[in-house]
């Protein structure tokens, strides 16, 4: 029985779209099928060259550099010489002195033809890839990604159509060149920053743009406290912020009145265990210095939000490094993640600062037990003889849960331990406005038993 070739019956334009969805090496291999398929390459509008797909004869040739990859790319460019419809170029390569000039030529040629998307990744070989131009510009480029072993030395940047910019672990990008990229992109709406390459001044610590609506920042310098002195963000049209870093000494987050949603992961550079049972953190530093960092201005700068997501580290940063908690009068949705090594000390004051909170979502109920969780928690801290009985009575009268307006409680990663069940009962007893409870489990064992325990407390929806 003969197989029917249905694909070859498709119009050339459709086949060109299909070939645009696969790696260019795979698309090029179809040229051996027939003359018609060979001519289809000129219809490809999305080309992807990935050197990791090249098989070198031996390790020595791969290490010292080979023209196998560049020869293949050069051949494909010759086939595309008459094509003016290239919309997207993805190039992943290893940096080598012998091929850098060819990469320049390919990139600039397509940018001059009206390229819409450019994604560049350079793995460190025996050199870096230098982007050195007096003017780096494209009137059509809408999306740009730079990742890896690039060094930028550009005097002027102008991308009048650029909407999305991703800077991911770029080895040779400093603060001034980063700022130049932002200034030269007047309609930029999305900015993604990953910086784990300590090059001073660091890119990503200062972000200023009047057009950005979505900002994702990940800074990771765990052993460089001296480089966490000041960070700045000014974005008057920002709507979404995802920010992760070790805590800075001073934050200046301004002009964020349009911000709707924030996701924060602020890590402390030291353990807080010595404060678990101290009466007053502000006046008792144990045998060490005060904890480094101050997030007060960061927290004050995001009070317009309606949705807030906090990591376990952020909960501790809010407690130890925030002098005063502002009122989040617009906050409707609060989502926190717990960790068995991180405390809930900030929860009472945080919940009291959200007078209109509608939905409280918690991923995991197990957290480190301290004497500062207050009435947000059902955990039993160790007795501290310094505590006065009158102080405990006063705290019980000011239950943050009883005054909380939460109507929807969502618990995920529920494990069914005694501590978790106790915490669930505490929430259900104290949250006076609660209407809906949704619970998701982190185990498939004894699901019926766990559900029965919870249903005895409340009419719970399981997710």
XYZ file of C-alpha atoms in Angstrom:
463
model
C 0.000 0.000 0.000
C 1.522 3.328 -1.061
C 1.768 6.160 1.483
C -0.005 9.355 0.521
C 2.156 12.507 0.543
C -0.386 15.027 1.823
C 2.175 17.622 2.913
C 3.585 18.154 -0.590
C 0.102 19.058 -1.788
C 0.016 22.108 0.456
C 0.602 25.549 -1.101
C 4.159 26.876 -1.028
C 3.173 29.675 1.372
C 1.874 27.154 3.931
C 4.992 24.986 3.597
C 7.129 28.087 4.129
C 5.260 28.794 7.390
C 5.792 25.191 8.534
C 9.529 25.361 7.808
C 9.693 28.631 9.770
C 8.584 26.763 12.902
C 11.494 24.284 12.976
C 15.262 24.857 13.425
C 16.822 26.112 10.202
C 19.123 23.082 10.042
C 16.045 20.839 9.921
C 14.323 23.096 7.406
C 17.408 23.112 5.174
C 17.592 19.304 5.217
C 14.267 19.164 3.348
C 15.976 20.610 0.260
C 17.130 17.092 -0.695
C 13.526 15.982 -1.200
C 13.029 17.731 -4.520
C 13.738 20.925 -6.447
C 10.465 22.347 -5.176
C 11.506 21.897 -1.534
C 14.901 23.479 -2.223
C 13.187 26.609 -3.478
C 10.929 26.776 -0.435
C 13.754 28.115 1.758
C 13.233 31.588 0.313
C 9.769 31.567 1.920
C 11.104 30.964 5.433
C 10.583 34.074 7.567
C 11.941 32.718 10.858
C 15.525 31.428 10.890
C 17.201 29.778 13.856
C 20.914 28.853 13.870
C 22.143 26.897 16.878
C 25.783 25.829 16.994
C 25.007 23.219 19.666
C 23.383 21.177 16.870
C 26.692 20.953 14.986
C 28.618 17.693 15.348
C 32.382 18.338 15.284
C 34.852 15.621 14.259
C 36.661 15.744 17.596
C 36.919 17.764 20.817
C 40.090 19.516 19.684
C 38.432 20.980 16.607
C 35.407 22.041 18.631
C 37.644 23.799 21.177
C 40.019 25.598 18.831
C 37.288 26.669 16.452
C 35.879 25.352 13.246
C 34.160 26.763 10.181
C 31.557 24.002 10.077
C 28.898 26.156 11.691
C 29.762 29.392 9.915
C 29.950 27.592 6.550
C 26.482 26.159 7.085
C 25.045 29.561 8.042
C 26.773 31.207 5.092
C 25.217 28.675 2.726
C 21.744 29.316 4.111
C 22.189 33.058 3.796
C 23.101 32.606 0.150
C 19.805 30.763 -0.375
C 17.989 33.604 1.361
C 19.774 36.344 -0.559
C 16.675 37.181 -2.569
C 14.339 37.018 0.409
C 13.179 40.252 2.022
C 10.663 38.744 4.430
C 12.878 37.557 7.293
C 11.004 38.486 10.475
C 12.993 36.679 13.141
C 16.635 35.642 13.600
C 17.772 33.434 16.495
C 21.524 32.872 16.652
C 23.199 30.756 19.334
C 26.953 30.402 18.865
C 30.320 30.024 20.554
C 32.561 33.078 20.418
C 35.684 32.672 18.266
C 37.992 35.298 16.785
C 37.870 33.606 13.383
C 34.108 33.900 12.956
C 33.063 37.105 14.730
C 33.258 39.186 11.536
C 30.869 36.802 9.761
C 28.374 37.060 12.619
C 28.496 40.854 12.345
C 27.712 40.704 8.635
C 24.754 38.338 9.037
C 23.187 40.347 11.851
C 23.557 43.790 10.280
C 22.378 42.536 6.875
C 19.097 41.242 8.280
C 18.580 44.322 10.443
C 18.909 46.486 7.334
C 16.290 44.309 5.574
C 13.639 45.076 8.178
C 14.130 42.373 10.833
C 11.415 42.331 13.514
C 12.922 39.997 16.131
C 16.573 39.350 17.016
C 17.664 36.814 19.641
C 21.409 36.422 20.245
C 23.159 34.020 22.617
C 26.939 33.632 22.799
C 28.620 30.843 24.749
C 32.098 31.744 25.920
C 34.746 30.236 23.638
C 38.268 31.644 23.265
C 37.044 35.240 23.071
C 34.100 37.560 23.553
C 31.778 38.928 20.917
C 32.289 42.686 20.775
C 29.435 44.894 19.631
C 31.221 48.145 18.965
C 29.458 50.689 16.805
C 29.049 54.409 16.790
C 25.321 53.950 16.107
C 23.305 50.812 16.822
C 19.916 51.244 15.199
C 16.991 49.573 13.462
C 13.742 51.210 12.423
C 11.839 47.903 12.418
C 13.174 45.820 15.313
C 10.374 45.073 17.809
C 11.964 42.414 20.029
C 15.622 42.030 21.073
C 17.345 39.450 23.300
C 21.023 39.546 24.281
C 22.443 36.671 26.304
C 25.930 35.494 27.214
C 29.451 36.539 26.237
C 28.811 39.910 24.580
C 30.657 43.130 25.277
C 28.855 46.316 24.315
C 30.640 49.514 23.435
C 28.069 51.587 21.585
C 28.040 55.382 21.560
C 24.439 55.832 20.430
C 21.403 53.507 20.336
C 18.133 54.170 18.546
C 15.395 51.539 18.294
C 12.234 53.575 17.574
C 9.994 50.476 17.263
C 11.454 48.243 20.007
C 8.731 46.968 22.378
C 10.492 44.103 24.197
C 14.103 43.925 25.450
C 15.695 40.976 27.300
C 19.193 41.272 28.800
C 20.202 37.882 30.196
C 23.576 37.329 31.914
C 25.443 39.515 29.439
C 29.075 39.305 30.498
C 30.293 42.631 29.169
C 27.403 45.009 29.757
C 27.959 47.785 32.273
C 25.576 50.349 33.700
C 26.173 53.178 31.182
C 25.708 50.972 28.111
C 22.584 49.436 29.678
C 21.143 52.892 30.312
C 21.939 53.798 26.707
C 19.887 50.837 25.472
C 16.905 51.958 27.554
C 17.168 55.622 26.541
C 17.416 54.648 22.880
C 14.162 52.652 23.028
C 11.449 55.307 23.443
C 8.437 52.964 23.055
C 9.813 50.037 25.079
C 7.032 48.227 26.973
C 8.642 45.028 28.304
C 12.057 44.787 29.956
C 13.544 41.523 31.247
C 16.819 41.672 33.186
C 18.901 38.760 34.475
C 22.236 39.821 35.931
C 24.478 37.339 37.703
C 27.651 38.804 36.165
C 29.264 41.285 38.564
C 30.633 44.033 36.319
C 30.694 47.521 37.791
C 28.658 49.579 37.568
C 26.073 46.789 37.484
C 23.311 46.866 34.912
C 19.787 46.437 36.242
C 20.321 48.279 39.524
C 19.086 51.501 37.907
C 16.022 51.359 35.661
C 14.405 54.512 34.350
C 11.876 54.549 31.524
C 8.694 56.485 30.850
C 7.260 53.804 28.551
C 7.880 50.455 30.297
C 4.726 48.616 31.368
C 6.181 45.239 32.360
C 9.488 44.875 34.244
C 11.160 41.641 35.353
C 14.449 41.975 37.268
C 16.629 39.168 38.656
C 19.881 40.284 40.306
C 22.083 37.640 41.917
C 25.287 38.782 43.661
C 25.222 36.808 46.932
C 28.806 37.606 47.950
C 28.890 41.308 47.073
C 27.266 43.274 49.908
C 29.214 46.411 48.979
C 27.499 46.402 45.594
C 24.039 46.447 47.190
C 24.083 50.042 48.370
C 21.586 51.823 46.126
C 19.006 50.739 43.557
C 16.572 52.917 41.623
C 13.409 52.334 39.619
C 11.411 55.101 37.990
C 8.680 53.961 35.598
C 5.498 56.095 35.594
C 3.609 53.703 33.270
C 4.644 50.432 34.930
C 1.796 47.941 35.426
C 3.624 44.708 36.392
C 6.800 44.268 38.449
C 8.647 41.008 39.138
C 11.704 41.816 41.248
C 14.253 39.411 42.758
C 17.541 40.309 44.434
C 19.495 40.315 47.655
C 18.434 43.192 49.856
C 19.850 46.646 49.108
C 20.776 49.250 51.697
C 18.680 51.934 50.032
C 15.788 51.729 47.544
C 14.375 54.567 45.505
C 11.250 53.296 43.758
C 9.339 56.320 42.493
C 6.557 57.244 40.061
C 4.898 53.823 40.277
C 1.312 55.068 40.660
C 0.056 52.904 37.763
C 1.504 49.682 39.206
C -1.166 46.966 39.547
C 0.747 43.772 40.365
C 4.070 43.127 42.110
C 5.966 39.894 42.678
C 8.869 40.251 45.130
C 11.678 37.944 46.207
C 14.034 39.910 48.443
C 16.697 37.756 50.075
C 18.641 38.602 53.221
C 22.356 37.988 53.170
C 22.429 36.415 56.644
C 20.535 34.111 58.977
C 17.866 35.535 61.277
C 17.743 32.556 63.662
C 19.184 34.518 66.571
C 16.081 36.728 66.595
C 13.483 33.940 66.737
C 12.709 34.460 70.429
C 14.032 37.944 71.168
C 11.483 40.320 72.710
C 12.327 43.262 70.515
C 14.325 43.007 67.318
C 14.849 46.761 67.157
C 16.678 46.858 70.477
C 18.293 43.456 70.586
C 20.885 42.452 68.018
C 22.203 39.490 69.911
C 25.904 39.101 69.383
C 26.039 40.683 65.920
C 25.338 43.806 63.879
C 21.865 44.862 62.692
C 20.673 42.991 59.617
C 21.847 44.694 56.441
C 19.318 46.384 54.167
C 16.269 48.636 54.233
C 13.205 47.924 52.080
C 11.081 50.723 53.575
C 11.160 52.862 50.415
C 10.563 49.842 48.191
C 7.405 48.911 50.097
C 6.217 52.531 50.205
C 6.731 52.841 46.453
C 4.306 50.040 45.521
C 1.237 50.922 47.617
C -0.954 51.401 44.524
C -0.983 47.661 43.705
C -4.066 45.441 43.772
C -2.108 42.147 43.715
C 1.024 41.266 45.714
C 3.068 38.036 45.665
C 5.722 37.507 48.358
C 8.371 34.786 48.548
C 9.424 33.252 51.909
C 12.557 35.443 51.817
C 10.466 38.567 51.232
C 8.392 37.866 54.348
C 11.571 37.993 56.420
C 12.891 41.056 54.575
C 9.614 42.896 55.238
C 9.908 42.091 58.950
C 13.598 42.770 59.574
C 14.286 45.521 57.027
C 11.125 47.651 56.899
C 10.896 50.487 59.414
C 7.189 51.115 58.858
C 4.484 49.283 56.927
C 2.326 51.545 54.714
C -1.374 50.978 54.130
C -2.185 49.038 50.949
C -5.668 50.453 50.506
C -6.043 49.066 46.956
C -4.708 45.569 47.694
C -7.304 42.894 46.915
C -5.124 39.812 46.382
C -2.240 38.764 48.620
C -0.231 35.650 47.781
C 2.572 34.336 49.986
C 4.822 31.303 49.836
C 6.026 29.573 52.997
C 9.215 27.676 53.764
C 10.066 25.633 56.808
C 13.213 27.724 57.396
C 11.505 31.123 57.060
C 9.220 32.799 59.595
C 5.847 34.536 59.394
C 6.791 37.382 61.736
C 5.519 40.100 59.385
C 2.092 38.563 58.809
C 0.161 40.360 61.613
C 1.274 43.855 60.626
C 0.982 43.046 56.901
C -2.599 41.823 57.178
C -3.569 44.842 59.297
C -2.142 47.059 56.530
C -4.509 45.588 53.912
C -7.964 46.863 54.948
C -9.704 45.797 51.728
C -8.060 42.422 51.169
C -10.394 40.004 49.379
C -8.286 36.919 48.568
C -5.462 35.423 50.621
C -3.469 32.668 48.856
C -0.810 30.696 50.722
C 1.501 28.138 49.162
C 2.449 25.833 52.014
C 1.494 26.382 55.652
C 4.673 25.027 57.255
C 7.032 27.810 58.365
C 9.653 28.430 61.014
C 8.157 28.881 64.465
C 9.075 32.131 66.218
C 7.507 34.253 68.950
C 6.678 37.017 66.447
C 4.079 35.278 64.252
C 1.451 36.658 66.588
C -2.200 35.817 66.085
C -1.777 35.196 62.345
C -0.388 31.821 63.273
C -1.377 28.855 65.415
C 2.189 27.705 66.048
C 3.431 27.354 69.621
C 6.712 29.207 70.173
C 9.084 28.424 72.984
C 8.370 30.169 76.258
C 10.368 33.314 76.869
C 10.568 34.412 80.490
C 10.999 38.036 79.442
C 7.456 38.153 78.070
C 4.956 39.819 80.341
C 1.545 38.263 80.828
C -0.178 41.620 80.244
C 1.554 41.957 76.866
C 0.237 38.567 75.748
C -3.322 39.457 76.753
C -3.166 42.692 74.775
C -1.945 40.876 71.675
C -4.844 38.425 71.889
C -7.324 41.287 71.846
C -5.851 42.676 68.612
C -6.290 39.629 66.408
C -5.279 40.545 62.873
C -7.420 37.752 61.413
C -10.647 38.800 63.139
C -10.409 42.284 61.647
C -9.325 40.984 58.231
C -11.859 41.335 55.387
C -10.685 38.233 53.467
C -13.537 36.422 51.729
C -11.534 33.819 49.763
C -8.779 31.653 51.251
C -6.662 29.538 48.887
C -4.205 27.003 50.292
C -1.895 25.032 47.992
C 0.755 22.407 48.769
C -1.261 21.256 51.790
C 0.346 18.163 53.357
C -2.086 17.302 56.143
C 0.371 17.405 59.070
C -0.857 18.220 62.582
C 0.683 21.687 62.364
C -1.047 22.378 59.028
C -4.419 21.153 60.279
C -4.054 23.317 63.367
C -3.276 26.319 61.190
C -6.290 25.645 58.951
C -8.573 25.505 61.994
C -7.074 28.781 63.224
C -7.833 30.507 59.913
C -11.370 29.142 59.755
C -12.116 30.167 63.335
C -10.707 33.687 63.107
C -11.473 34.936 59.581
C -14.913 36.377 60.198
C -15.741 37.349 56.581
C -14.658 34.075 54.979
C -16.980 32.754 52.260
C -14.869 30.399 50.114
C -11.991 28.065 50.957
C -10.002 26.212 48.301
C -7.329 23.649 49.151
C -4.810 21.842 46.943
C -2.629 18.968 48.180
C 1.066 18.223 47.756
C 0.536 14.477 48.041
C -1.635 11.748 46.517
C -1.532 9.613 49.672
C -4.591 9.423 51.939
C -6.427 12.132 49.967
C -9.849 10.919 51.156
C -8.710 11.048 54.795
C -7.221 14.544 54.426
C -10.327 15.845 52.685
C -12.581 14.398 55.390
C -10.557 16.154 58.113
C -10.923 19.500 56.360
C -14.607 19.073 55.502
C -15.287 18.624 59.200
C -14.098 22.205 59.634
C -15.668 24.024 56.658
C -17.348 23.578 53.295
C -14.072 23.423 51.358
C -13.479 23.266 47.601
C -10.587 20.992 46.615
C -8.308 21.948 43.729
